[in-house]
CSV table of C-alpha atoms in Angstrom, one decimal:
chain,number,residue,atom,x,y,z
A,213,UNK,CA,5.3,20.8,-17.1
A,214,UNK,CA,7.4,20.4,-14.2
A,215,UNK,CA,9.2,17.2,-13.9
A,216,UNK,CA,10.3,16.0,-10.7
A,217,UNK,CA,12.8,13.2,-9.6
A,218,UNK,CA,13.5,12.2,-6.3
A,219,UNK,CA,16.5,9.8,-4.8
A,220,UNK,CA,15.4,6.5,-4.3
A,221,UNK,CA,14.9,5.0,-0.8
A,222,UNK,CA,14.2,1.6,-0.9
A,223,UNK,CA,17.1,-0.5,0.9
A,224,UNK,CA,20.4,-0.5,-1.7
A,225,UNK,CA,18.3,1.3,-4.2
A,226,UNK,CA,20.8,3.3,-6.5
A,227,UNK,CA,18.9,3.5,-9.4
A,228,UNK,CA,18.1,6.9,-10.4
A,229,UNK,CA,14.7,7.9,-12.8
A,230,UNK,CA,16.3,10.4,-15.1
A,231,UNK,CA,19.5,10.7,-16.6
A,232,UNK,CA,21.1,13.6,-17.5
A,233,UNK,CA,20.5,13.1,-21.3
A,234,UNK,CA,17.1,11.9,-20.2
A,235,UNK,CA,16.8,15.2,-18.2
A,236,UNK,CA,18.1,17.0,-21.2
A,237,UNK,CA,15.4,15.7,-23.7
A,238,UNK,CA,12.5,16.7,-21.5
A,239,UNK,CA,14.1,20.5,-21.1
A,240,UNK,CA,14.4,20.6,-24.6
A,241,UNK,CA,10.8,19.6,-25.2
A,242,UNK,CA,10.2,23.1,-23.0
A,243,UNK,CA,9.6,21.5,-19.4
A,244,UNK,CA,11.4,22.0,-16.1
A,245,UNK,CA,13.0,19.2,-14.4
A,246,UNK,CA,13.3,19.0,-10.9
A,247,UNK,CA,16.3,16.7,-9.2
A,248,UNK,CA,16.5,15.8,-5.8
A,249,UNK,CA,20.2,16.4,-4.4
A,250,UNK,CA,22.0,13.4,-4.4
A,251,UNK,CA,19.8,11.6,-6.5
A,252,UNK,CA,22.2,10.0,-8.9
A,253,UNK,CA,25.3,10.1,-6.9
A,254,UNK,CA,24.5,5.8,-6.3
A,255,UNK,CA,26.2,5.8,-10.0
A,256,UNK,CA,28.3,8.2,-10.1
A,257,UNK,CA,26.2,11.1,-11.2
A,258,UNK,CA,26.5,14.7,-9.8
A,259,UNK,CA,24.2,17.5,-9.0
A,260,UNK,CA,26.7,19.3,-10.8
A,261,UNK,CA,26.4,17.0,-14.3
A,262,UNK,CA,22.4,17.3,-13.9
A,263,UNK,CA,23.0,21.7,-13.3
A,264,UNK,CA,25.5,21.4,-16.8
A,265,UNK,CA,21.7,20.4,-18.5
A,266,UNK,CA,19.7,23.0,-17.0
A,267,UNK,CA,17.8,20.9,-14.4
A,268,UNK,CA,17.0,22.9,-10.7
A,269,UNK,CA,18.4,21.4,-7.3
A,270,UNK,CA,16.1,20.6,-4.8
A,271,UNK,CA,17.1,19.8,-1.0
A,272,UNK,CA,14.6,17.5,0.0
A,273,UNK,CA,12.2,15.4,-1.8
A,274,UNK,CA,9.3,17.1,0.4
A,275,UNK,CA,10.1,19.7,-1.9
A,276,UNK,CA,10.5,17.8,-5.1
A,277,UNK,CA,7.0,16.3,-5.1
A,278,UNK,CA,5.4,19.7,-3.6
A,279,UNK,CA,6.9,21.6,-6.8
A,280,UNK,CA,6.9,19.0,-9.6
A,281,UNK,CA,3.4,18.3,-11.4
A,282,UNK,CA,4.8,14.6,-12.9
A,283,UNK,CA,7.1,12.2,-10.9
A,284,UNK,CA,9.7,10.0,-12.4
A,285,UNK,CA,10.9,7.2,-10.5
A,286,UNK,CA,12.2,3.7,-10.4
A,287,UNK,CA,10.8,2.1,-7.5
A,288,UNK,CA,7.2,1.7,-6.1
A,289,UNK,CA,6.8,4.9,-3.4
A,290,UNK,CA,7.2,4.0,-0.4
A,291,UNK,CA,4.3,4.6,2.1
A,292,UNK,CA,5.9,8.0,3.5
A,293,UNK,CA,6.6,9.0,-0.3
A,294,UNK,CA,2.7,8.1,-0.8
A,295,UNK,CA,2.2,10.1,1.7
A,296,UNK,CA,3.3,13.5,-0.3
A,297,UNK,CA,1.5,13.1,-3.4
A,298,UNK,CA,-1.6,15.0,-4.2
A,299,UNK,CA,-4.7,14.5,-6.7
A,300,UNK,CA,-2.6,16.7,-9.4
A,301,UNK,CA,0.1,14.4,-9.5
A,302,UNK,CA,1.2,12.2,-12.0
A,303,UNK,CA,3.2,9.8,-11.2
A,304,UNK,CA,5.2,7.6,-13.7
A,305,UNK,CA,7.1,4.2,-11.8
A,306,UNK,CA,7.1,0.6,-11.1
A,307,UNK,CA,4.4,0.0,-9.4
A,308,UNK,CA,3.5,-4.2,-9.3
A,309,UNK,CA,0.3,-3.1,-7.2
A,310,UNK,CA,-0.8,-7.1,-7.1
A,311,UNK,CA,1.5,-8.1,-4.3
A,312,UNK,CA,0.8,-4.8,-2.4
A,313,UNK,CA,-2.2,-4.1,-0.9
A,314,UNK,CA,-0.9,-0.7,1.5
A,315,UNK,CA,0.5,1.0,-1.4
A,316,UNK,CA,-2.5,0.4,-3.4
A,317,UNK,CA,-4.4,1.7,-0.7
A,318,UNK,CA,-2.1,4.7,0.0
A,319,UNK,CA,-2.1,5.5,-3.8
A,320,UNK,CA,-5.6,5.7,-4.3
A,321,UNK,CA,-5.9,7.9,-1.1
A,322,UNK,CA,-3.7,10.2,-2.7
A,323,UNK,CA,-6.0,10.8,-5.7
A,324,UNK,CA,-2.9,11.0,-8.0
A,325,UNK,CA,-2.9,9.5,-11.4
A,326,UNK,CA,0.0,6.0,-11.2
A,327,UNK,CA,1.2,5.4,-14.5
A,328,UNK,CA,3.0,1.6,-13.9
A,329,UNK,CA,6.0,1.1,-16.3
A,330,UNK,CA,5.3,-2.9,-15.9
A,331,UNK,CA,1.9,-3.2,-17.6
A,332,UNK,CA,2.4,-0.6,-20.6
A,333,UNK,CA,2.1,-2.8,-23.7
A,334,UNK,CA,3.5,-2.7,-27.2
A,335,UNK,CA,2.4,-3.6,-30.5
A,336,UNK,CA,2.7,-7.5,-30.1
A,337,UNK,CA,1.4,-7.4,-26.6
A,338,UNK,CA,4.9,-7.5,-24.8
A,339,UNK,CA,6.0,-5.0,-22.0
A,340,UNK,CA,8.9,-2.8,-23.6
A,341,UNK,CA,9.4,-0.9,-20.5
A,342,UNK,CA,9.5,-3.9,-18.2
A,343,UNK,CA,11.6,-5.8,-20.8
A,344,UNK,CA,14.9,-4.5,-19.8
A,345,UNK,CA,14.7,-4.8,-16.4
A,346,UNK,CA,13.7,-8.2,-16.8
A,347,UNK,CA,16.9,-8.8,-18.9
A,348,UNK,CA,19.3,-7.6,-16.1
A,349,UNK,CA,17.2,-9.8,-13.3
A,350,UNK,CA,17.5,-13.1,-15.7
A,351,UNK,CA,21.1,-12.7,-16.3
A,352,UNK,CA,21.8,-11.6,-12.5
A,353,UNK,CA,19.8,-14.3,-11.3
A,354,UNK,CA,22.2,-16.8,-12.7
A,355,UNK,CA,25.1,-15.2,-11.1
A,356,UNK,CA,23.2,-14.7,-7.7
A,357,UNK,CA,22.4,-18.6,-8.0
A,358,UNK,CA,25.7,-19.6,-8.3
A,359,UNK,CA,26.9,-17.5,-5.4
A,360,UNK,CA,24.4,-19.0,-3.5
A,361,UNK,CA,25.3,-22.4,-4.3
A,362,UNK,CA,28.5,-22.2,-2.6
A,363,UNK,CA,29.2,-23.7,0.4
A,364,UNK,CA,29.9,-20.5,2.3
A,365,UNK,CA,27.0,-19.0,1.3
A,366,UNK,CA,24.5,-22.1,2.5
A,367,UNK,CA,24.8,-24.1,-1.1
A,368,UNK,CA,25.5,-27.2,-1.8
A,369,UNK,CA,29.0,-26.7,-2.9
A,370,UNK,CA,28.3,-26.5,-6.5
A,371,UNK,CA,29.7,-25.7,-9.5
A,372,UNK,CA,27.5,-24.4,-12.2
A,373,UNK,CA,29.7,-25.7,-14.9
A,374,UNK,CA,31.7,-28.0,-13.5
A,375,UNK,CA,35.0,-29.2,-14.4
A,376,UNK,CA,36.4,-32.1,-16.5
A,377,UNK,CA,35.0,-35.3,-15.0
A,378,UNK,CA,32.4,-33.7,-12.9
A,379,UNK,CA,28.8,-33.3,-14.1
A,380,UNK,CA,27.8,-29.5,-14.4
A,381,UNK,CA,24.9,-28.3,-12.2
A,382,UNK,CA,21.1,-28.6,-13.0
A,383,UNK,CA,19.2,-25.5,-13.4
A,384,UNK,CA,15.7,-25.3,-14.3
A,385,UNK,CA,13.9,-21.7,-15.4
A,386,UNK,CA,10.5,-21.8,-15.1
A,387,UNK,CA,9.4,-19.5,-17.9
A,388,UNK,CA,10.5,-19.2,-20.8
A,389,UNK,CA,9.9,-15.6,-21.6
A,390,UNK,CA,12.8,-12.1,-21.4
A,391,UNK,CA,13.4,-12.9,-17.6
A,392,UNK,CA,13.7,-16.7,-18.2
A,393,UNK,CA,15.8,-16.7,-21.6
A,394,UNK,CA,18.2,-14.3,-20.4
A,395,UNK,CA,18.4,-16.9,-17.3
A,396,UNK,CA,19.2,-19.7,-19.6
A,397,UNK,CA,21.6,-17.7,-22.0
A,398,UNK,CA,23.9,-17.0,-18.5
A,399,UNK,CA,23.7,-20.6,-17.3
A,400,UNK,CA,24.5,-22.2,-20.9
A,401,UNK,CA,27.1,-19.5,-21.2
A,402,UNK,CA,28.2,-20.9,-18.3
A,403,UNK,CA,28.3,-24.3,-19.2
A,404,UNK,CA,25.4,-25.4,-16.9
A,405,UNK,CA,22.7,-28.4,-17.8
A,406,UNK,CA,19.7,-26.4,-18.3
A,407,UNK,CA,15.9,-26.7,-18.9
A,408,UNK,CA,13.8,-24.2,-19.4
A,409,UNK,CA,9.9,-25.1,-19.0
A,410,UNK,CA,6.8,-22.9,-20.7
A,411,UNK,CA,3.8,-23.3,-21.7
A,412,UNK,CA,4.0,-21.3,-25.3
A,413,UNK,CA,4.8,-24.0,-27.8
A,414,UNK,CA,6.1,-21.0,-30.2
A,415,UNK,CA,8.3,-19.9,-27.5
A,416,UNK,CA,9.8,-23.2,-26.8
A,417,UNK,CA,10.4,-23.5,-30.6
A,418,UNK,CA,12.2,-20.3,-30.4
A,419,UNK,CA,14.1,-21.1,-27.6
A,420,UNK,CA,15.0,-24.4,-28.8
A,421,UNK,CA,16.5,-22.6,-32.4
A,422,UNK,CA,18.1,-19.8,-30.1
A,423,UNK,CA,20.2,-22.2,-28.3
A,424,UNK,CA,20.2,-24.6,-31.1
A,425,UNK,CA,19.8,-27.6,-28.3
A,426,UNK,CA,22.2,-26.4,-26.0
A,427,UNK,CA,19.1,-25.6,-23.3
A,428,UNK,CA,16.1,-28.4,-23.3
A,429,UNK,CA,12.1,-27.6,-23.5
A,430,UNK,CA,9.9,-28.9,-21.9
A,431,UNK,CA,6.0,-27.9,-21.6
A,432,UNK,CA,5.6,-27.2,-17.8
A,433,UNK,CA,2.9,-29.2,-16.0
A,434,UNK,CA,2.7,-29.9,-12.7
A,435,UNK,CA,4.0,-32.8,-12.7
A,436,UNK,CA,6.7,-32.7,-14.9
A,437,UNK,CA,8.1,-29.5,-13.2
A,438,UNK,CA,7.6,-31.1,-9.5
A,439,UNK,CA,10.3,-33.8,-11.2
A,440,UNK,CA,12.6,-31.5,-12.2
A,441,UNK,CA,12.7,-29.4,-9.7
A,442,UNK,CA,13.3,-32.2,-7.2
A,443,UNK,CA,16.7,-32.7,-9.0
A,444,UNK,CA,17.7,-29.3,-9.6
A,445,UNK,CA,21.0,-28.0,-7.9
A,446,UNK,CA,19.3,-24.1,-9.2
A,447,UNK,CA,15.8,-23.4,-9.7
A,448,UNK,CA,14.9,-20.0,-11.3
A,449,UNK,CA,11.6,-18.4,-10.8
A,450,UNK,CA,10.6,-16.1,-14.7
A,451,UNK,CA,6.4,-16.3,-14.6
A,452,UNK,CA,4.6,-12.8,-15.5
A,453,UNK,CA,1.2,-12.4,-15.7
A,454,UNK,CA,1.2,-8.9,-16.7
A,455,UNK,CA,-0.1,-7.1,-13.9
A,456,UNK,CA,-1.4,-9.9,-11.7
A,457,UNK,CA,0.0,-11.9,-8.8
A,458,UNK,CA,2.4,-14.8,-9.9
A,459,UNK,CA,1.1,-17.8,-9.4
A,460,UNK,CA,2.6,-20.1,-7.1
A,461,UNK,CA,4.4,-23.2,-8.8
A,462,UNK,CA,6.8,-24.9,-6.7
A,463,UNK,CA,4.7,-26.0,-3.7
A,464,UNK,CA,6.6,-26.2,0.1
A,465,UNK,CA,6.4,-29.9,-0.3
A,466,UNK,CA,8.3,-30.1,-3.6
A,467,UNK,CA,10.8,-27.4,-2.6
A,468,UNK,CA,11.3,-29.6,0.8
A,469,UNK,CA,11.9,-32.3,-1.3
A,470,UNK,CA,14.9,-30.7,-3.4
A,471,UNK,CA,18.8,-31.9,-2.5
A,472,UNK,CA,19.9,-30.0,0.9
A,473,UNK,CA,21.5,-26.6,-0.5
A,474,UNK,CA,20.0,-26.4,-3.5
A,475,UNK,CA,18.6,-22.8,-4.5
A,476,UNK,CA,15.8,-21.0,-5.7
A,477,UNK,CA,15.9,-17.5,-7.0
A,478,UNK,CA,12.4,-16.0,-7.2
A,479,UNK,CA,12.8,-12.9,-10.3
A,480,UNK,CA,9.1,-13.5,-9.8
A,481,UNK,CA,9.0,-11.6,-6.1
A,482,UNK,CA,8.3,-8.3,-7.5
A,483,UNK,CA,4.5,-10.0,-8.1
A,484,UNK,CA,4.3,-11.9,-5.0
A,485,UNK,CA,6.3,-14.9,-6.0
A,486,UNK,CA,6.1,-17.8,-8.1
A,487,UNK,CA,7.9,-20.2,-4.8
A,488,UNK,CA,5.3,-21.0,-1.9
A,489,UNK,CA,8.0,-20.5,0.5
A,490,UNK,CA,9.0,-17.2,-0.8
A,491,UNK,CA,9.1,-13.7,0.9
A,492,UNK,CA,10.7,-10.3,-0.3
A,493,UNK,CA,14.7,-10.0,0.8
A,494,UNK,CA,16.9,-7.3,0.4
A,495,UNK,CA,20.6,-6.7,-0.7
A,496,UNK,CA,21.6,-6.4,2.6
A,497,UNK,CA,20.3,-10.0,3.5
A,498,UNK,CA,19.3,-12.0,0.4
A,499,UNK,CA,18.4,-14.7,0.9
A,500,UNK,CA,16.6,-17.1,3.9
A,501,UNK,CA,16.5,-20.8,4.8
A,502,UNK,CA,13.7,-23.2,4.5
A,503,UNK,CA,14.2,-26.9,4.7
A,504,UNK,CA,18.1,-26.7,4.3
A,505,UNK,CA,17.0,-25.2,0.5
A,506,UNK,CA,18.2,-21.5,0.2
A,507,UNK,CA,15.7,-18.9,-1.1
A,508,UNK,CA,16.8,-15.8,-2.8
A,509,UNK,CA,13.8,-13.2,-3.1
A,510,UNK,CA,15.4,-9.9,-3.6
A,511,UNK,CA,12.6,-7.5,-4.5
A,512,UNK,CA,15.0,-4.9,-6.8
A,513,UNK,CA,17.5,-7.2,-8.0
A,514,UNK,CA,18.6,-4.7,-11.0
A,515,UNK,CA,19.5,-2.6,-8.0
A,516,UNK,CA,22.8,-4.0,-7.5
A,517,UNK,CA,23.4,-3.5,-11.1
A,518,UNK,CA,22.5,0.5,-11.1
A,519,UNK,CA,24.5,2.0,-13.8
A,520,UNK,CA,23.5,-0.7,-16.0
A,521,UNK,CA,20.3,-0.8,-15.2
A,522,UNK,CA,19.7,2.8,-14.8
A,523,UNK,CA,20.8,3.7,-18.3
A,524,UNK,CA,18.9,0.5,-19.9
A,525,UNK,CA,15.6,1.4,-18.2
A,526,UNK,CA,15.6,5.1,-19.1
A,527,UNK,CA,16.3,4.4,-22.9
A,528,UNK,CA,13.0,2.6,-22.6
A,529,UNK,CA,10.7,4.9,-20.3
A,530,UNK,CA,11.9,8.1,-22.0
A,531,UNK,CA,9.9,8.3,-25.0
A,532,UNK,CA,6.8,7.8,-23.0
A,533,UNK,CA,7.7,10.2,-20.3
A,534,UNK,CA,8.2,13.0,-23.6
A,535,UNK,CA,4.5,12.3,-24.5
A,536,UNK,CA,2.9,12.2,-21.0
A,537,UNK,CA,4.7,15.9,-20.7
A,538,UNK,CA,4.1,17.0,-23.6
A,539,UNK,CA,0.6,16.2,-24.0
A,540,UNK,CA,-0.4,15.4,-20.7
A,541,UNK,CA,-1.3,12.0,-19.8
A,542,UNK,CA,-5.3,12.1,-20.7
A,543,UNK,CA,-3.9,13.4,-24.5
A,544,UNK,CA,-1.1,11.1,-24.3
A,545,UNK,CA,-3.5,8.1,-23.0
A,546,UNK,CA,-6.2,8.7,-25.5
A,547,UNK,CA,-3.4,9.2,-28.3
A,548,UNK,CA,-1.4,5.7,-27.4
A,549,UNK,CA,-3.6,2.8,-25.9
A,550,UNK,CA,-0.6,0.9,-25.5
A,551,UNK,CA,0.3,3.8,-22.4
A,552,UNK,CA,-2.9,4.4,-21.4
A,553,UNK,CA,-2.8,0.3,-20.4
A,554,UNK,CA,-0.2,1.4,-17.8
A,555,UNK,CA,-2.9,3.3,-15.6
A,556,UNK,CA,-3.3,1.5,-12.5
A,557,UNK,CA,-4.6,4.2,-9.9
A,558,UNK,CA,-6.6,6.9,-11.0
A,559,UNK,CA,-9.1,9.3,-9.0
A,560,UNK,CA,-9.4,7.4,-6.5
A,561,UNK,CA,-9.8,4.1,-8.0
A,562,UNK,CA,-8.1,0.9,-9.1
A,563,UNK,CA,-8.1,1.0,-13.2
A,564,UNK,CA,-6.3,-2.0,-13.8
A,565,UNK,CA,-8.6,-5.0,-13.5
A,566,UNK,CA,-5.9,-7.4,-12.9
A,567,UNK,CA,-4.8,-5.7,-9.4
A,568,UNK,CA,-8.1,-4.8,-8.1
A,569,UNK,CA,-9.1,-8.8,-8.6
A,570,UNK,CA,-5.6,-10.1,-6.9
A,571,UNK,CA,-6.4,-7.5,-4.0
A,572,UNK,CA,-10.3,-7.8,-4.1
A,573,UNK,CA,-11.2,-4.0,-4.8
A,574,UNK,CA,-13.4,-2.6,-6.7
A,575,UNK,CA,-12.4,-1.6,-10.3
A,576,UNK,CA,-13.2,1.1,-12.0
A,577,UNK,CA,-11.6,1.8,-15.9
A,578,UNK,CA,-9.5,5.0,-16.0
A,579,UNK,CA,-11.3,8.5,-17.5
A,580,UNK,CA,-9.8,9.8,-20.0
């Protein structure tokens, strides 16, 4: 199979879809592997250490996705990369379809077959390919709180652990899942007051032995969460419903209610949100302003983290990216149920029932 890999183009995007040891694997397993120019140079890695494995050059990525059969990515295409894919192409990404109805649209169009790394499953029903991702956003999210929270930056002023005779800062992760514990394990680390509300009494129990009472549970109803989040100097936004839109739990009215400068960080944005007020930001302005509380909604936050996450994502998404080429990905579907849950867009249609209810198309399950 030929295996293609364009540069990414979404604003401060520097993540790169194959490494060159990821690159290597697949040309050992017989396949070609096709790398835009450029493509890894946002960490540090040359045409010339992609060549040194035996992967081809190409100029443009016009040409990358008019030569390559598969297509390995980080980031949702964007509508102009859309644009260049054809029925034959398989095409293996982030996708989070549920808060994006023209890329849906533009998808299906294209007839291509979009294999979504955040809704293939494992054994225990978790998302191993989503996972690490998820642990870079939780632990950024605490650092990109407590930037926030300074005064120069819009904050209250802030501290997240304080000092000697002052009280540390409040933050409350809603969701306690990979996102949300790696969330709490910064802020404890830290030396922040932290609770952590879920709904999955196991979970809590877990989280509870983890941090051996260093973080506090609490089973999130509405209520109870409005409360805490009224007092919070840092809110953290962690709900997944694989697949799906978030679902929106801190209202306009509570968040208007929060201290002047306090902050929410929405890892949750990738799915719509899980903050009323919240809209997609960017590196290159992350955050916005509503009702003196500042919102940070940055739509790739592992981004800004791109070696890191780069290398963590690929140890994850390689193995399935070996089967899809070397079987194809109707052998490699039918062969691994777990994969074949990661078909979003196939022929035409939406195949995963979750998106085509949030955007209300029709759904149609994937033939394999």
């Amino acid at each position: 199979m030929i295996i293609g890999c364009p540069k990414e183009i979404k604003v401060h995007e520097y993540r790169v879809g194959l490494t060159p040891s990821s690159a290597s694997e697949l040309i050992r397993n017989g396949h070609t592997v096709i790398m835009e120019t450029n493509a890894g140079a946002g960490i540090g890695i040359s045409d010339a250490d992609y060549e040194a494995v035996g992967c081809e050059i190409i100029g443009s990525a016009a040409e990358v996705f008019e030569k390559a059969e598969m297509i390995v990515k980080v980031k949702e295409p964007q509508l102009n990369e859309c644009a260049m894919l054809k029925p034959h192409h398989l095409l293996f990404t982030y996708l989070h379809l549920a808060a994006d109805k023209p890329q849906t649209e533009a998808l299906m169009a294209s007839g291509c077959t979009a294999i979504a790394y955040e809704t293939v499953t494992a054994d225990d029903g978790s998302l191993p390919l989503l996972a690490p991702m998820s642990e870079v956003a939780g632990r950024m999210s605490i650092q990109a709180g407590a930037h926030a929270l300074q005064k120069a930056s819009g904050g209250r002023g802030i501290l997240l652990g304080g000092v000697p005779g002052v009280a540390p800062a409040k933050v409350v992760v809603i969701g306690g899942g990979v996102s949300g514990m790696n969330a709490a394990e910064m802020a404890v680390g830290l030396g922040a007051d932290v609770t952590v509300f879920d709904r999955n009494i196991d979970q809590m129990r877990y989280l509870d032995q983890r941090f051996r009472g260093s973080v506090k549970t609490v089973y999130s109803t509405q209520h109870a969460l409005e409360e805490a989040v009224k007092e919070a100097d840092l809110v953290v936004g962690a709900v997944l419903v694989a697949g799906a839109a978030a679902p929106k739990l801190v209202t306009a009215e509570t968040a208007k209610q929060m201290k002047p400068g306090a902050v929410l960080v929405d890892i949750s944005i990738d799915q719509g949100g899980c903050f009323e007020n919240s809209k997609p930001t960017t590196h290159a302005e992350p955050t916005f302003v509503v009702d003196d509380v500042v919102y940070y909604c940055v739509a790739n936050m592992p981004g800004a983290v791109a070696y890191t996450s780069t290398y963590a994502l690929n140890n994850a998404t390689l193995p399935f990216a070996v089967q899809l080429a070397n079987k194809g990905w109707k052998q490699a579907c039918q062969d691994d149920a777990h994969l074949a849950n990661g078909i979003n867009i196939q022929g035409g249609n939406v195949t995963f029932e979750a998106v085509a209810t949030d955007l209300d198309l029709p759904y149609k399950a994937a033939e394999l």
